[in-house]
PDB file of N, CA and C in Angstrom:
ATOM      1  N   UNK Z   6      21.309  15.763   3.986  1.00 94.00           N
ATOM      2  CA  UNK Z   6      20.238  14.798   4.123  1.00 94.00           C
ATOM      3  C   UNK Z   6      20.066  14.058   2.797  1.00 94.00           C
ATOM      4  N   UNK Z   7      19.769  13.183   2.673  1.00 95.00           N
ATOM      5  CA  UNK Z   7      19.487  12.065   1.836  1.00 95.00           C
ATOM      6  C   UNK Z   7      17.940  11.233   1.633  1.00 95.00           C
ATOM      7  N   UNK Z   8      17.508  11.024   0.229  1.00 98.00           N
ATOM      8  CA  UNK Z   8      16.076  10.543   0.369  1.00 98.00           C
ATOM      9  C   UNK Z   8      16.335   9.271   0.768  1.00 98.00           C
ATOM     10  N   UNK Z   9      15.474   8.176   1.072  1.00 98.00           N
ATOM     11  CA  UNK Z   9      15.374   6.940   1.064  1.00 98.00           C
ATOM     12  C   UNK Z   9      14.277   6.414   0.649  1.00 98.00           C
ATOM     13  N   UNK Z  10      14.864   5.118  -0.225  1.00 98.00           N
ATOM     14  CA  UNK Z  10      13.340   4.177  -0.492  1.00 98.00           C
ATOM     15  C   UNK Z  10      13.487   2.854   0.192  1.00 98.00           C
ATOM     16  N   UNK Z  11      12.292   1.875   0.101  1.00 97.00           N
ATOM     17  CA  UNK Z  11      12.859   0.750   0.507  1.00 97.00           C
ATOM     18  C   UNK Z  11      11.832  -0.127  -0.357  1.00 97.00           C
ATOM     19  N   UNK Z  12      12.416  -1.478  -0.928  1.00 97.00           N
ATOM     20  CA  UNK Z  12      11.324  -2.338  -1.769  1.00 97.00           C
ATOM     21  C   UNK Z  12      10.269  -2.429  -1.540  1.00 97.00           C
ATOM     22  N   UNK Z  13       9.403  -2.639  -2.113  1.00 98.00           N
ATOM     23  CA  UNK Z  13       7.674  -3.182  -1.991  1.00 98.00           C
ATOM     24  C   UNK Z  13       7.557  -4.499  -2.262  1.00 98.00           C
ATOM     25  N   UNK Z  14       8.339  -5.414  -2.925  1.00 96.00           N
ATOM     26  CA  UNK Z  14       8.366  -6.945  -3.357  1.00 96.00           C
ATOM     27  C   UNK Z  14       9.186  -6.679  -2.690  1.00 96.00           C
ATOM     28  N   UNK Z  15       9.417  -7.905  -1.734  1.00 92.00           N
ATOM     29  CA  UNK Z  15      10.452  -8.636  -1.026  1.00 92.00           C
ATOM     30  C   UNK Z  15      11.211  -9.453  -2.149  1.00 92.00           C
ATOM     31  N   UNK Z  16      12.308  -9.472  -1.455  1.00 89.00           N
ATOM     32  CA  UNK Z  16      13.898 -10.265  -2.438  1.00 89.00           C
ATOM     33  C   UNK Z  16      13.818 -11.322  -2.126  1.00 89.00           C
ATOM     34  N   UNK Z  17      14.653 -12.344  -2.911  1.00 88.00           N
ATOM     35  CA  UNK Z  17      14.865 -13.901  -2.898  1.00 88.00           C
ATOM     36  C   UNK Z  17      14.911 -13.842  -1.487  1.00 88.00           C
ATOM     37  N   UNK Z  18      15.321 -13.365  -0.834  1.00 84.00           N
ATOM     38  CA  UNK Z  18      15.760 -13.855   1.073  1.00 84.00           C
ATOM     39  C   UNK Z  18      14.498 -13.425   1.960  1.00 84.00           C
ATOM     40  N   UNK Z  19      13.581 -12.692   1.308  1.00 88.00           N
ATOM     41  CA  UNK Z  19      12.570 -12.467   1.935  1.00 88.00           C
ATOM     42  C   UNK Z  19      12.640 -10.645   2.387  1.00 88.00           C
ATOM     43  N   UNK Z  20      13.294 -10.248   2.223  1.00 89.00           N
ATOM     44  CA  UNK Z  20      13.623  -8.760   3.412  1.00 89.00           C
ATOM     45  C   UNK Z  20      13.903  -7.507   2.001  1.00 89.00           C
ATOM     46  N   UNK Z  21      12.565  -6.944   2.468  1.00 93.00           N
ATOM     47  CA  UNK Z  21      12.345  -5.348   1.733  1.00 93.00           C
ATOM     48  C   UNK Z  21      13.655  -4.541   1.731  1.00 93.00           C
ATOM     49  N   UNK Z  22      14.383  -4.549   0.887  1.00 93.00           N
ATOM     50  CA  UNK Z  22      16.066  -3.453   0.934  1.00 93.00           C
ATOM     51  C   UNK Z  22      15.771  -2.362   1.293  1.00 93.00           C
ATOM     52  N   UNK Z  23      16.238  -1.523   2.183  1.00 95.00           N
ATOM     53  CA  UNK Z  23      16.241   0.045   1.617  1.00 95.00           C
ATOM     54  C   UNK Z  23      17.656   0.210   0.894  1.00 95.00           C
ATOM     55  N   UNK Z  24      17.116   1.805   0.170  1.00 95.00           N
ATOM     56  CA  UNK Z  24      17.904   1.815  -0.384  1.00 95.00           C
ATOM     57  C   UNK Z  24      18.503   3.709  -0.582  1.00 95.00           C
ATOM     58  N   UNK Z  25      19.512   4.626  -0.498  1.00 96.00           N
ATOM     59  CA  UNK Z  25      19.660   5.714  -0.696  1.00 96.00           C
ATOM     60  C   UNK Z  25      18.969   5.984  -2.433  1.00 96.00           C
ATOM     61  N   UNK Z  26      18.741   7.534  -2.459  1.00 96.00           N
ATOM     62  CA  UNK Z  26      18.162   7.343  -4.113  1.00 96.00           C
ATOM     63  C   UNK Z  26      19.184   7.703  -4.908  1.00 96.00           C
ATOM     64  N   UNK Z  27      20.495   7.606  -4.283  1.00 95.00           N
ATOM     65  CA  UNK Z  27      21.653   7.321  -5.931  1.00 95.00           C
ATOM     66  C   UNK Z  27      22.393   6.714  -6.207  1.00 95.00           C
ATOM     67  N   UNK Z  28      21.480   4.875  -5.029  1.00 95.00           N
ATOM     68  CA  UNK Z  28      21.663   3.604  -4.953  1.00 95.00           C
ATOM     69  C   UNK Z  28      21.957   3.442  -7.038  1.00 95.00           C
ATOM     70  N   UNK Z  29      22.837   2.121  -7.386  1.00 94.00           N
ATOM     71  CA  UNK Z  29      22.643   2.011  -8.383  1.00 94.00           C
ATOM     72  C   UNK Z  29      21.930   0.829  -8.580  1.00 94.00           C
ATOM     73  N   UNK Z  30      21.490   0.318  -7.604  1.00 93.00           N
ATOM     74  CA  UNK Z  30      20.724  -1.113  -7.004  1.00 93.00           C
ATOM     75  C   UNK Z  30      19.101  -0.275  -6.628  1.00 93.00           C
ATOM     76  N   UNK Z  31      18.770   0.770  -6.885  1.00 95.00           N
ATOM     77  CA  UNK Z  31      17.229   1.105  -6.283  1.00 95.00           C
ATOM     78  C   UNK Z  31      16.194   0.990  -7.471  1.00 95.00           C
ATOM     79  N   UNK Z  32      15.194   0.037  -6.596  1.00 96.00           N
ATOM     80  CA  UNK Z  32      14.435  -0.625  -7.794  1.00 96.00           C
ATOM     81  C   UNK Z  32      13.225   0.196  -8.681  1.00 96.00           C
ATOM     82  N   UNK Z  33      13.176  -0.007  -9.762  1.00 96.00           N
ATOM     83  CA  UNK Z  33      11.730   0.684 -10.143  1.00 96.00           C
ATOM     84  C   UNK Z  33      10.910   1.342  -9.679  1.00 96.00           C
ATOM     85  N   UNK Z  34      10.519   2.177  -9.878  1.00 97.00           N
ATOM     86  CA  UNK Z  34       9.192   3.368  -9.261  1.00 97.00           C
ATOM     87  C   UNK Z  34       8.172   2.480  -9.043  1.00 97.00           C
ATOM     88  N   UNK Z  35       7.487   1.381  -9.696  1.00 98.00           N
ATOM     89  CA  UNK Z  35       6.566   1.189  -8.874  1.00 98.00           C
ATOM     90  C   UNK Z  35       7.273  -0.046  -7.981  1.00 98.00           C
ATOM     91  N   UNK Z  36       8.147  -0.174  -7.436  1.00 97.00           N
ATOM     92  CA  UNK Z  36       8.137  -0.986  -6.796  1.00 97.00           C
ATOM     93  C   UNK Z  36       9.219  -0.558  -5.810  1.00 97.00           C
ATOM     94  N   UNK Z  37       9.216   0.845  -5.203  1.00 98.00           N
ATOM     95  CA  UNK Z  37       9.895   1.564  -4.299  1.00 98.00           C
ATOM     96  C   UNK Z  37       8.579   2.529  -3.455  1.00 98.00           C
ATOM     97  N   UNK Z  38       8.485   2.204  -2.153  1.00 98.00           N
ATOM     98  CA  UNK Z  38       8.246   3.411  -1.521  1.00 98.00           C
ATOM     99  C   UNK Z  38       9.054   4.169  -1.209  1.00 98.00           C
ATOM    100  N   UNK Z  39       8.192   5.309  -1.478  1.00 99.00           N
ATOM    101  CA  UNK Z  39       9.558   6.547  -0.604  1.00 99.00           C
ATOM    102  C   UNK Z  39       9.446   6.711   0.931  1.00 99.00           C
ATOM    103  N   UNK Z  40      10.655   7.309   1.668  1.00 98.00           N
ATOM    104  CA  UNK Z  40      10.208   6.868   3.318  1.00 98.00           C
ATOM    105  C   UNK Z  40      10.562   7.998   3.615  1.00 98.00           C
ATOM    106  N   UNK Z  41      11.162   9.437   2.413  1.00 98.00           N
ATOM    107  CA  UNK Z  41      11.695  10.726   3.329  1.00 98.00           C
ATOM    108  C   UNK Z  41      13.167  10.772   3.174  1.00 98.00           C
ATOM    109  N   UNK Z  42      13.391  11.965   3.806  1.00 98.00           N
ATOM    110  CA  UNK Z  42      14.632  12.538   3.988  1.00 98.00           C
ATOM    111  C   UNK Z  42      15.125  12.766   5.251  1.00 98.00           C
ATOM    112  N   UNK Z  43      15.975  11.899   5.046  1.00 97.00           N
ATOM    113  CA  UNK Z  43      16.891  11.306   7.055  1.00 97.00           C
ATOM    114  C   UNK Z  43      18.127  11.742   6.873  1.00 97.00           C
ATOM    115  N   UNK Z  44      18.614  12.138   8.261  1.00 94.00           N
ATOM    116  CA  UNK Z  44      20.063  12.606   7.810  1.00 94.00           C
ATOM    117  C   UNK Z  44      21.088  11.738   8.225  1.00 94.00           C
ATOM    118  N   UNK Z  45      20.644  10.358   8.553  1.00 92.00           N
ATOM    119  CA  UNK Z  45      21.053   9.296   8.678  1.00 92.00           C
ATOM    120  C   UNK Z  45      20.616   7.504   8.307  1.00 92.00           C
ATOM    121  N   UNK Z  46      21.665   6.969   7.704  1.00 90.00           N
ATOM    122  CA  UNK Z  46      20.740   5.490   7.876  1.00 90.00           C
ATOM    123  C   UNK Z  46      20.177   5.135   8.931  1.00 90.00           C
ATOM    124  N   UNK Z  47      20.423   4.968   9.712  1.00 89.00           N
ATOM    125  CA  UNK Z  47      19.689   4.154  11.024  1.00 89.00           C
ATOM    126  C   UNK Z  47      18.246   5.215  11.481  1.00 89.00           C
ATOM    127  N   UNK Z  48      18.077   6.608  10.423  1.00 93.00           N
ATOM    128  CA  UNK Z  48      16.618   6.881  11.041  1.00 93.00           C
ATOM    129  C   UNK Z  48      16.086   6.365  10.012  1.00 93.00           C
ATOM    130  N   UNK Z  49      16.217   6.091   8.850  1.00 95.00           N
ATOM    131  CA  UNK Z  49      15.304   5.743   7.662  1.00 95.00           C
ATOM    132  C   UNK Z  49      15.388   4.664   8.109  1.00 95.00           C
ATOM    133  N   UNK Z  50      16.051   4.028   8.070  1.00 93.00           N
ATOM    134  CA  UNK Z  50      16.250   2.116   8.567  1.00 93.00           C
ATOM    135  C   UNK Z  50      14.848   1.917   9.256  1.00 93.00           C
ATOM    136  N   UNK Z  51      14.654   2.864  10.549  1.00 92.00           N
ATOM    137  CA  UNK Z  51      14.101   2.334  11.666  1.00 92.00           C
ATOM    138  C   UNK Z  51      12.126   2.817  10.951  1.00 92.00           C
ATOM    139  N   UNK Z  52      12.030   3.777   9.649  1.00 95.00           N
ATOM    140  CA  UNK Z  52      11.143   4.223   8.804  1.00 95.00           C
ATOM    141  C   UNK Z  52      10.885   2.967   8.393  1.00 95.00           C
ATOM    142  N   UNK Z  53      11.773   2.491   7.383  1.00 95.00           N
ATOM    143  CA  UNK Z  53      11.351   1.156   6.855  1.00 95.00           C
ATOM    144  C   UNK Z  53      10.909  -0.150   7.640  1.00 95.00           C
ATOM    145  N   UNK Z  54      11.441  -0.213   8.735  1.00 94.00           N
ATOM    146  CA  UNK Z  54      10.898  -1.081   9.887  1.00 94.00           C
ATOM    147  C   UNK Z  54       9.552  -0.906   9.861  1.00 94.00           C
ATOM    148  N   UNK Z  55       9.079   0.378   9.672  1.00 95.00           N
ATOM    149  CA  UNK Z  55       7.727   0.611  10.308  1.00 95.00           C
ATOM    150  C   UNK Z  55       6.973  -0.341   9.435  1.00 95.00           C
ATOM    151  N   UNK Z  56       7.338   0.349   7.972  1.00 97.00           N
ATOM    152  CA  UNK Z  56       6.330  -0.582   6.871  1.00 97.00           C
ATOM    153  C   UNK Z  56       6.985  -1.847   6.318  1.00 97.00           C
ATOM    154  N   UNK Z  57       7.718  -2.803   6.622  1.00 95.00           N
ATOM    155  CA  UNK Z  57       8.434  -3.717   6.679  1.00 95.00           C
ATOM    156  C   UNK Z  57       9.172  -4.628   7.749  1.00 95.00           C
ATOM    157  N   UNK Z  58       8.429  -4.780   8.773  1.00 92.00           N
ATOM    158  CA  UNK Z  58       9.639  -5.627   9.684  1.00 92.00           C
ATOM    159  C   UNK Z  58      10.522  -6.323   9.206  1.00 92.00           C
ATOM    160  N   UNK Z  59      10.623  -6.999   8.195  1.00 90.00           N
ATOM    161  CA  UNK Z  59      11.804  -7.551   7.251  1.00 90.00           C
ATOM    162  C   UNK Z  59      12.626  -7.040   6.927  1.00 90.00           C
ATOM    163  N   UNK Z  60      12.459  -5.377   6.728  1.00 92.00           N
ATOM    164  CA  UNK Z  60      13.584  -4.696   6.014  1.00 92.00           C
ATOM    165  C   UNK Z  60      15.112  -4.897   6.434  1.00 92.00           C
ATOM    166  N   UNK Z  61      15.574  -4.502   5.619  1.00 90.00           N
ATOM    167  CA  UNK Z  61      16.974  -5.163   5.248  1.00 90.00           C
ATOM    168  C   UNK Z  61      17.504  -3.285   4.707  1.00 90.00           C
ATOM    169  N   UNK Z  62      19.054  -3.301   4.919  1.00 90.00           N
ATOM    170  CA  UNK Z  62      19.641  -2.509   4.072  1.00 90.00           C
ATOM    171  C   UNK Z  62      20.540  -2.762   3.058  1.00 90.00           C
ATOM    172  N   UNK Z  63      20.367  -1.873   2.079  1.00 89.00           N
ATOM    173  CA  UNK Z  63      21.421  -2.619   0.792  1.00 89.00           C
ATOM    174  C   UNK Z  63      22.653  -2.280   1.382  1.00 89.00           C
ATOM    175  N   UNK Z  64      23.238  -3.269   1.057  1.00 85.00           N
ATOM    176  CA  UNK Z  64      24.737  -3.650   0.968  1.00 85.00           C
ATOM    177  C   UNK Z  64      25.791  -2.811   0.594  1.00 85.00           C
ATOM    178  N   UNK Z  65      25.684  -1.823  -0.634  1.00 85.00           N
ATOM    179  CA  UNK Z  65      26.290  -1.253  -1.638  1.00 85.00           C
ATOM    180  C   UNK Z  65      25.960   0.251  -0.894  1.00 85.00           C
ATOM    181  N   UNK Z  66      24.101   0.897  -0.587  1.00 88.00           N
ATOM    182  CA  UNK Z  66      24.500   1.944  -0.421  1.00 88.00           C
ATOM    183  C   UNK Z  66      24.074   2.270   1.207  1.00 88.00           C
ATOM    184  N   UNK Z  67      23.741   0.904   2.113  1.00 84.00           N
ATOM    185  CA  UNK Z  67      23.092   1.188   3.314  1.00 84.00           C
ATOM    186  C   UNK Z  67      23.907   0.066   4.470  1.00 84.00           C
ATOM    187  N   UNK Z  68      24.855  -0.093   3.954  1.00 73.00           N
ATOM    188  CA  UNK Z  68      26.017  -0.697   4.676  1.00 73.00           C
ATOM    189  C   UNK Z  68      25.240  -0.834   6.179  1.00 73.00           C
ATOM    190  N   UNK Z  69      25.404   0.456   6.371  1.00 69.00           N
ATOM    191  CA  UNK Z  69      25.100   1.097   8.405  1.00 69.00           C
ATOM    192  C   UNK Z  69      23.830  -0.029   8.535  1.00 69.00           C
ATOM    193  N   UNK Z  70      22.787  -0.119   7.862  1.00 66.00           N
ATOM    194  CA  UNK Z  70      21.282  -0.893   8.437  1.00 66.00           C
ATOM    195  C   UNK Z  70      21.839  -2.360   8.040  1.00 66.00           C
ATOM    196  N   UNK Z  71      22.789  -2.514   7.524  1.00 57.00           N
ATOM    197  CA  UNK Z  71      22.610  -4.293   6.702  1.00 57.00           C
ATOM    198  C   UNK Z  71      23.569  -4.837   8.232  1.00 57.00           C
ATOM    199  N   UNK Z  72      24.417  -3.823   8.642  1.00 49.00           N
ATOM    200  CA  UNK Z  72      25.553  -4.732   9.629  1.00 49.00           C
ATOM    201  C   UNK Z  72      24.398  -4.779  11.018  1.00 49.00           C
ATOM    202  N   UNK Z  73      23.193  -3.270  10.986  1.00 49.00           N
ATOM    203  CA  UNK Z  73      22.631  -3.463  12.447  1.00 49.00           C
ATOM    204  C   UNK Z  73      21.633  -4.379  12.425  1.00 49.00           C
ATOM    205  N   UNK Z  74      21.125  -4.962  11.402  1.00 51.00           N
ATOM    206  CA  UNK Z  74      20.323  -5.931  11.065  1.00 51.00           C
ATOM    207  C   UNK Z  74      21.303  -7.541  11.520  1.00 51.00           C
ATOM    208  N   UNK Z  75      22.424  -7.861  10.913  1.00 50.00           N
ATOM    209  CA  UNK Z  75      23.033  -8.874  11.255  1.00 50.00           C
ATOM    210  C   UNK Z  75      23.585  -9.005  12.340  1.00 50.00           C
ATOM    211  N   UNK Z  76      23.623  -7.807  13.284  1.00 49.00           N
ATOM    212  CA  UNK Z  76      24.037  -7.589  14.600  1.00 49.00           C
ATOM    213  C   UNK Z  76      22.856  -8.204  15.433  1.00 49.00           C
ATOM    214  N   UNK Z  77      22.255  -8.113  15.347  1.00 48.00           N
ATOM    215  CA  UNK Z  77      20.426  -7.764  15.819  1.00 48.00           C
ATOM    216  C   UNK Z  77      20.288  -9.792  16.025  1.00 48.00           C
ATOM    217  N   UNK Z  78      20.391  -9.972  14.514  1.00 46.00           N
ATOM    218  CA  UNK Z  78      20.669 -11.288  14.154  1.00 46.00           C
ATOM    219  C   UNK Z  78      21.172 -12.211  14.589  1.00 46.00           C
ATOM    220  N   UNK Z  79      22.623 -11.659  14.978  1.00 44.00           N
ATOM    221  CA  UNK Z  79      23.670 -12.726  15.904  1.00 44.00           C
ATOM    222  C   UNK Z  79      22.990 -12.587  17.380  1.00 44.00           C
ATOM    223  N   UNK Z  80      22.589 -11.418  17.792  1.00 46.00           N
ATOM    224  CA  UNK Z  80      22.040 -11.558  19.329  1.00 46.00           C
ATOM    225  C   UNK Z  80      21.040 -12.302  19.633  1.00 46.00           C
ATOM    226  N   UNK Z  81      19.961 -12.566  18.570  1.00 43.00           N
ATOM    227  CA  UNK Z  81      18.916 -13.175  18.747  1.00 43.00           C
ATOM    228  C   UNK Z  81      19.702 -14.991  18.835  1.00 43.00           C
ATOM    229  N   UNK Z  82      20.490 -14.970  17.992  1.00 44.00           N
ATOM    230  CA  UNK Z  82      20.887 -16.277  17.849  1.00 44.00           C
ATOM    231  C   UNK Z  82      21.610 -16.853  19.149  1.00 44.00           C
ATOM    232  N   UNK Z  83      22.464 -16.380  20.115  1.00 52.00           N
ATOM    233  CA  UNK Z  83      23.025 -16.552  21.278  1.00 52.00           C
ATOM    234  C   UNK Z  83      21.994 -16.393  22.531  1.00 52.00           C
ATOM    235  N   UNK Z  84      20.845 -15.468  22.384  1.00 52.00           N
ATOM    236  CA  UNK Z  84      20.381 -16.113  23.340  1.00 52.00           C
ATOM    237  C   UNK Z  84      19.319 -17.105  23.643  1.00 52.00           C
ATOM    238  N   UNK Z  85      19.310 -17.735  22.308  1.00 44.00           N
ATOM    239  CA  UNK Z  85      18.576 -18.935  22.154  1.00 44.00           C
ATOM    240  C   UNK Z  85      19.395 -20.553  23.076  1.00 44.00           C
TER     241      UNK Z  85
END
C-alpha cells in the first residue's frame, strides 16, 4: 500500500495533482492534503475526486489516474 496526497492550490491548468509520497513532484506540506493509504491509484484517485472534482494525476508518479482522467475526457468530448 502506498500513501497519497493531492494539491490544495490548483496548477496552471486548473486540476489539484495527486500525487504518491515518493513522488519527486509532491508539493510542500502545507500545500498537500493527505488522502490515506490505497493499495491502488484509481482508489485514491476516486479520494481526491471527493475533495477536488478537478483532480488530476501526476504524470511521473500517477500515470493510472492522469490516462483515466483523459479517457473520461475524450468520452465527454464525442458525445457532444
Amino acid at each position: 500500500m502506498s500513501s497519497y496526497f493531492v494539491r490544495i492550490r490548483p496548477q496552471l491548468n486548473g486540476t489539484n495533482a495527486m500525487h504518491k509520497e515518493d513522488c519527486p513532484f509532491l508539493p510542500d506540506a502545507e500545500n498537500r492534503l493527505y488522502l490515506g493509504e490505497f493499495s491502488s491509484c484509481e482508489e485514491a484517485f476516486t479520494e481526491a475526486k471527493f475533495y477536488f472534482p478537478e483532480a488530476s494525476g501526476c504524470f511521473y508518479c500517477a500515470k493510472e489516474s492522469s490516462i483515466i482522467k483523459n479517457q473520461l475526457w475524450l468520452d465527454y468530448i464525442l458525445l457532444i
